Structure formats: C-alpha cells, structure tokens
PDB file of C-alpha atoms in Angstrom:
ATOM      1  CA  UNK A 601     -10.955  25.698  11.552  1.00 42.00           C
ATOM      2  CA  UNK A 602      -9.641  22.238  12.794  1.00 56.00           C
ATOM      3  CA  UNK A 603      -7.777  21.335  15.865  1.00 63.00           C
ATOM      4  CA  UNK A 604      -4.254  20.636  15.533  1.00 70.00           C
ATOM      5  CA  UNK A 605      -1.508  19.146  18.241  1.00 73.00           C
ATOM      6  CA  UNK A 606      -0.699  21.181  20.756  1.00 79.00           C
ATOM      7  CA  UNK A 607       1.317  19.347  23.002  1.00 86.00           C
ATOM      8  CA  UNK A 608       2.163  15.746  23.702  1.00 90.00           C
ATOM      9  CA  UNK A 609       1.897  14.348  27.177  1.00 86.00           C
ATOM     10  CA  UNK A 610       4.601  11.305  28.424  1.00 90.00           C
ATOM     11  CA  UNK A 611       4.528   9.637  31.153  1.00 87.00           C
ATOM     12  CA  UNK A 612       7.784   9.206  32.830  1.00 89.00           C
ATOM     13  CA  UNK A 613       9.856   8.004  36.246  1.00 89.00           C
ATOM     14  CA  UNK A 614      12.593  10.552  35.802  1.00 93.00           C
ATOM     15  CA  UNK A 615      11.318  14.056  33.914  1.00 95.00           C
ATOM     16  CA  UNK A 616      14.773  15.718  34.326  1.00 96.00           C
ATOM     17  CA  UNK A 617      16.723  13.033  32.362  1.00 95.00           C
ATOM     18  CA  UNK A 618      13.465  13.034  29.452  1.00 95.00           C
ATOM     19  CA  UNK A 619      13.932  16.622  29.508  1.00 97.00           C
ATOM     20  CA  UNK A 620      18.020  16.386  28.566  1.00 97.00           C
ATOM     21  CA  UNK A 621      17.231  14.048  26.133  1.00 96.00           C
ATOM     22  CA  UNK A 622      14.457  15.031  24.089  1.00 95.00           C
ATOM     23  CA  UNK A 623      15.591  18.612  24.185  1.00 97.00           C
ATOM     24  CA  UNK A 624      18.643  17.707  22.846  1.00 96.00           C
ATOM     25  CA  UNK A 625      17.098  15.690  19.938  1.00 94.00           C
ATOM     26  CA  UNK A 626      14.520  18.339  19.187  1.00 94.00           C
ATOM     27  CA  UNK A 627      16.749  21.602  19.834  1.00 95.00           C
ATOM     28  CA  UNK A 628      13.788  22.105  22.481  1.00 97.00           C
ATOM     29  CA  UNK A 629      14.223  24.482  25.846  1.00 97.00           C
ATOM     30  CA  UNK A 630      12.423  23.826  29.177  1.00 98.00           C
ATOM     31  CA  UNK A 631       9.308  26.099  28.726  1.00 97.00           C
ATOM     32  CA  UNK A 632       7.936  25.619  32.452  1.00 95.00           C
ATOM     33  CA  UNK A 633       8.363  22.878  35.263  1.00 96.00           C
ATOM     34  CA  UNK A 634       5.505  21.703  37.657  1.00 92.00           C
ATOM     35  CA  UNK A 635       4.989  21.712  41.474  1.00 92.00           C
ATOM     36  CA  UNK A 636       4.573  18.064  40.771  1.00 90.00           C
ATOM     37  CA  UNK A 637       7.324  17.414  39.036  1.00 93.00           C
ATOM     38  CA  UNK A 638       5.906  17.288  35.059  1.00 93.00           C
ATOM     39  CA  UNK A 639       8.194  19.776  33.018  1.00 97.00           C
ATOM     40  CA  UNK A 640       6.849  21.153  29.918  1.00 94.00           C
ATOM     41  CA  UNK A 641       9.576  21.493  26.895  1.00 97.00           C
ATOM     42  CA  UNK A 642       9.046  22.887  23.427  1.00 96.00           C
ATOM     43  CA  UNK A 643      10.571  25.423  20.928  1.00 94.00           C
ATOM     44  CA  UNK A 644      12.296  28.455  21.960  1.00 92.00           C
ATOM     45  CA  UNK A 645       9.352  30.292  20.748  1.00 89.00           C
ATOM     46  CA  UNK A 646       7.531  29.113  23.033  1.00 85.00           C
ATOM     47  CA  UNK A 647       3.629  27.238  23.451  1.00 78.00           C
ATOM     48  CA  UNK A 648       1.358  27.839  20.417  1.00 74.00           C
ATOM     49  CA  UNK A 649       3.735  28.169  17.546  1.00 77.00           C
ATOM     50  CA  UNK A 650       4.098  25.266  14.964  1.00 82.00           C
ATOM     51  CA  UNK A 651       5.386  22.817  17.000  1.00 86.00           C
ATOM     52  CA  UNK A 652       3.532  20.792  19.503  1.00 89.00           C
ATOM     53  CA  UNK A 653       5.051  20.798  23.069  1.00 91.00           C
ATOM     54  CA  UNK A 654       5.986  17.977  25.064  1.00 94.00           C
ATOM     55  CA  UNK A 655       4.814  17.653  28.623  1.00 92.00           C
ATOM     56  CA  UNK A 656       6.957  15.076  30.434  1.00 94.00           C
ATOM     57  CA  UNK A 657       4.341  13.747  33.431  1.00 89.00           C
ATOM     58  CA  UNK A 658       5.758  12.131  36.434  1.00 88.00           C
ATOM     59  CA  UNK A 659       4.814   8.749  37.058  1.00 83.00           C
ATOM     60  CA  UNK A 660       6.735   6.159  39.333  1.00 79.00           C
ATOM     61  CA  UNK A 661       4.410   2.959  37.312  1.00 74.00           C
ATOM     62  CA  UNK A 662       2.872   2.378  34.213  1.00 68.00           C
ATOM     63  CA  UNK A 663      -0.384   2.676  34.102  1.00 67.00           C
ATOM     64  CA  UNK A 664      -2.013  -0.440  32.972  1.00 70.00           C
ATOM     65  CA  UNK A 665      -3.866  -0.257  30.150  1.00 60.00           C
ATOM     66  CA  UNK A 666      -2.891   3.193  28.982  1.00 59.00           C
ATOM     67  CA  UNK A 667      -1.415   3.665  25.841  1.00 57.00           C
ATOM     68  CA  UNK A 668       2.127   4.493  25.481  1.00 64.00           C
ATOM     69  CA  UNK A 669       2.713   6.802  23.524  1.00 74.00           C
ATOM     70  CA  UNK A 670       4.310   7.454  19.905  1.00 75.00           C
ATOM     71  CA  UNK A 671       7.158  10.390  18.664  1.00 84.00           C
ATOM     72  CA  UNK A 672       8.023  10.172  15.149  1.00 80.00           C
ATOM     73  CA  UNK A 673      10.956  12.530  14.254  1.00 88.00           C
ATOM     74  CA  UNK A 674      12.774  13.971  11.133  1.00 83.00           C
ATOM     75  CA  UNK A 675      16.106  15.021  10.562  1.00 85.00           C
ATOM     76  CA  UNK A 676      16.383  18.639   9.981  1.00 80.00           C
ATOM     77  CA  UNK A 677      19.996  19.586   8.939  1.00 82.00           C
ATOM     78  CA  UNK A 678      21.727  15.852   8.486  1.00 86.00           C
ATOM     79  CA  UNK A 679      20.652  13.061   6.943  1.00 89.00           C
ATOM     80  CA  UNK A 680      19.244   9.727   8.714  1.00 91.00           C
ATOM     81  CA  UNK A 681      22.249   7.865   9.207  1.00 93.00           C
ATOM     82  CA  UNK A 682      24.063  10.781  10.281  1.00 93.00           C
ATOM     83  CA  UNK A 683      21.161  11.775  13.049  1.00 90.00           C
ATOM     84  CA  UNK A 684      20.791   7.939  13.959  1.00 94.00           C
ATOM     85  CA  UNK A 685      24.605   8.638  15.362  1.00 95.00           C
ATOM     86  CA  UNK A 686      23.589  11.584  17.278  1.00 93.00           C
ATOM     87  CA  UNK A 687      20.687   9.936  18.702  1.00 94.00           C
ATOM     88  CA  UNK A 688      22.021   6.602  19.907  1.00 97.00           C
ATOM     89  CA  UNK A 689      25.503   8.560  21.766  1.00 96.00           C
ATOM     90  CA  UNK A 690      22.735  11.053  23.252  1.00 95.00           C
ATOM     91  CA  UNK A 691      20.858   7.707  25.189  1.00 96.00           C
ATOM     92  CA  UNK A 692      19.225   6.759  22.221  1.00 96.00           C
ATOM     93  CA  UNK A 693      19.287   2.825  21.688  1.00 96.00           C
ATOM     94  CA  UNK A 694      17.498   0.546  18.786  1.00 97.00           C
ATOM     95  CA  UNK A 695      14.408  -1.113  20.114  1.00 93.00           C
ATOM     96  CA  UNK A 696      12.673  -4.369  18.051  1.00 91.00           C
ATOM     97  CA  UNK A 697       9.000  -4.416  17.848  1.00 86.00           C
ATOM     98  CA  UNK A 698       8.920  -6.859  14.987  1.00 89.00           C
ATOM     99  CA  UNK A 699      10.561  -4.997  12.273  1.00 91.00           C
ATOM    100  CA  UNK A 700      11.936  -6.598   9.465  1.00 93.00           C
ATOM    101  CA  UNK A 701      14.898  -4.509   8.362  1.00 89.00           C
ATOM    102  CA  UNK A 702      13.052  -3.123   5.290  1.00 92.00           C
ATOM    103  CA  UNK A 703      11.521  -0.055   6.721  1.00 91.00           C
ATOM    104  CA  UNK A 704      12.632   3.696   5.780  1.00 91.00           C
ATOM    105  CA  UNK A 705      12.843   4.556   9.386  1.00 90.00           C
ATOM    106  CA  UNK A 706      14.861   3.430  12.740  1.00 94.00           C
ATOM    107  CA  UNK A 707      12.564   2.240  15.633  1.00 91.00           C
ATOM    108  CA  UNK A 708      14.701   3.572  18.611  1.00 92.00           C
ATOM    109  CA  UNK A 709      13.693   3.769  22.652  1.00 92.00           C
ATOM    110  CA  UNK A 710      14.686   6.843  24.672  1.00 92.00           C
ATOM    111  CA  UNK A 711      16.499   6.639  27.816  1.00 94.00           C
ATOM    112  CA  UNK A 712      13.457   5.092  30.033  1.00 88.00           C
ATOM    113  CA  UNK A 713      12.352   2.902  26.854  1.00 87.00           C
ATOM    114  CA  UNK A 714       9.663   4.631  25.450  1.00 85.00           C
ATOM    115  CA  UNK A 715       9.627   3.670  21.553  1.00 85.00           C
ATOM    116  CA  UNK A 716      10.263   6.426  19.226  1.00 87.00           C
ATOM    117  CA  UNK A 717      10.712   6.308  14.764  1.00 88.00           C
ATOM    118  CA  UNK A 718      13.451   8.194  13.435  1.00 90.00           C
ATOM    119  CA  UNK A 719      12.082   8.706   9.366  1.00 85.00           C
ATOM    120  CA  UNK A 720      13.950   8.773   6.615  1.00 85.00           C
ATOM    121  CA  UNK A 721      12.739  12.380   5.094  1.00 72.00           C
ATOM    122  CA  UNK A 722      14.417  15.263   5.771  1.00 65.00           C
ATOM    123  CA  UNK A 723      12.491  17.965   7.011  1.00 63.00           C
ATOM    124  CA  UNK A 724      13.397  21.867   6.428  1.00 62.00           C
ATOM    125  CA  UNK A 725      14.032  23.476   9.724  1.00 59.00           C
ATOM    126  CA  UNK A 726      11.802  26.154  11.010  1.00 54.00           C
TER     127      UNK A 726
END
C-alpha cells in the first residue's frame, strides 16, 4: 500500500474568509475548527474519503523560507471558462508568475494571495 494525500495544510491571516472561499470553490463544509483558530474543511463525507482535506492554519506572517503552497483544481460540472467566472466574482483574481498566455490552465490567487491553477480538464464529480 502507498500513502496518499490526506489533507493539505495553508497558512493563513484570516481562516474564516479561506474557509468561505475555498468551500465555495470546492463544494467543501467546515469539518472541525481549532482552539487556535486553524479550521479544517473538506467533503461532506467527511476526513478519509477520496478527497484530501484542507486545514486552514492561522498565521499573522509568513514564515520565511517556507514554502507556499500549491492547489490545482478542476471543473466538475462547467467548463473552464465558465468556472473561471465563478471563481474570480467569489474573490478569485488572476495572478502572473511569468506565464505566457499559452498554458491550458488559469493561474489565479485566492482572497489573501495564495496562488492557485484552475486546469483545463473536466473532472467527473464524485
């Protein structure tokens, strides 16, 4: 047996507002919040199934050094330019990190500007 993702870990000033926004994007639900403030989302199903949850960590800084990191997500019942709508009037807003216009995907930056890649494939919802 391998490993496999289980949940994703983001660092973050404002949790609530991540929360909103990515489970809005995802069609996640808040599966538990912290004493310290870190909320865990994820399907409705819960921790475990197919999906990896997302743990959104409270942090007032950066921490130097420390990777940022990386969400790629598919469309599930619309196609690209349809979801790249829904995603920029959720918060959503197109971020440059040297792209030249070519690529099958959107690089966008969520409400605190941490990058994420909107692909071009559709993906069959669970």
């Amino acid at each position: 047996m391998a490993c496999r993702i289980s949940e994703l870990v983001l660092g973050c000033r404002d949790p609530e507002a991540l929360a909103r926004f990515w489970c809005e994007v995802l069609d996640f639900v808040v599966l538990d919040r912290e004493g310290d403030g870190s909320i865990e989302i994820g399907p409705r199903e819960g921790f475990g199934g197919p999906q990896p949850t997302i743990i959104l960590s409270r942090r007032d800084a950066p921490e130097p050094g420390k990777p940022r990191l990386h969400i790629d997500v598919n469309a599930t019942d619309r196609d690209q330019d349809a979801e790249l709508e829904r995603l920029l009037k959720l918060g959503a807003r197109p971020a440059d990190i040297g792209q030249t216009g070519d690529e099958p995907w959107h690089v966008l930056a969520d409400p605190e500007g941490n990058e994420f890649c909107l692909l071009r494939a559709r993906l069959a919802p669970l």
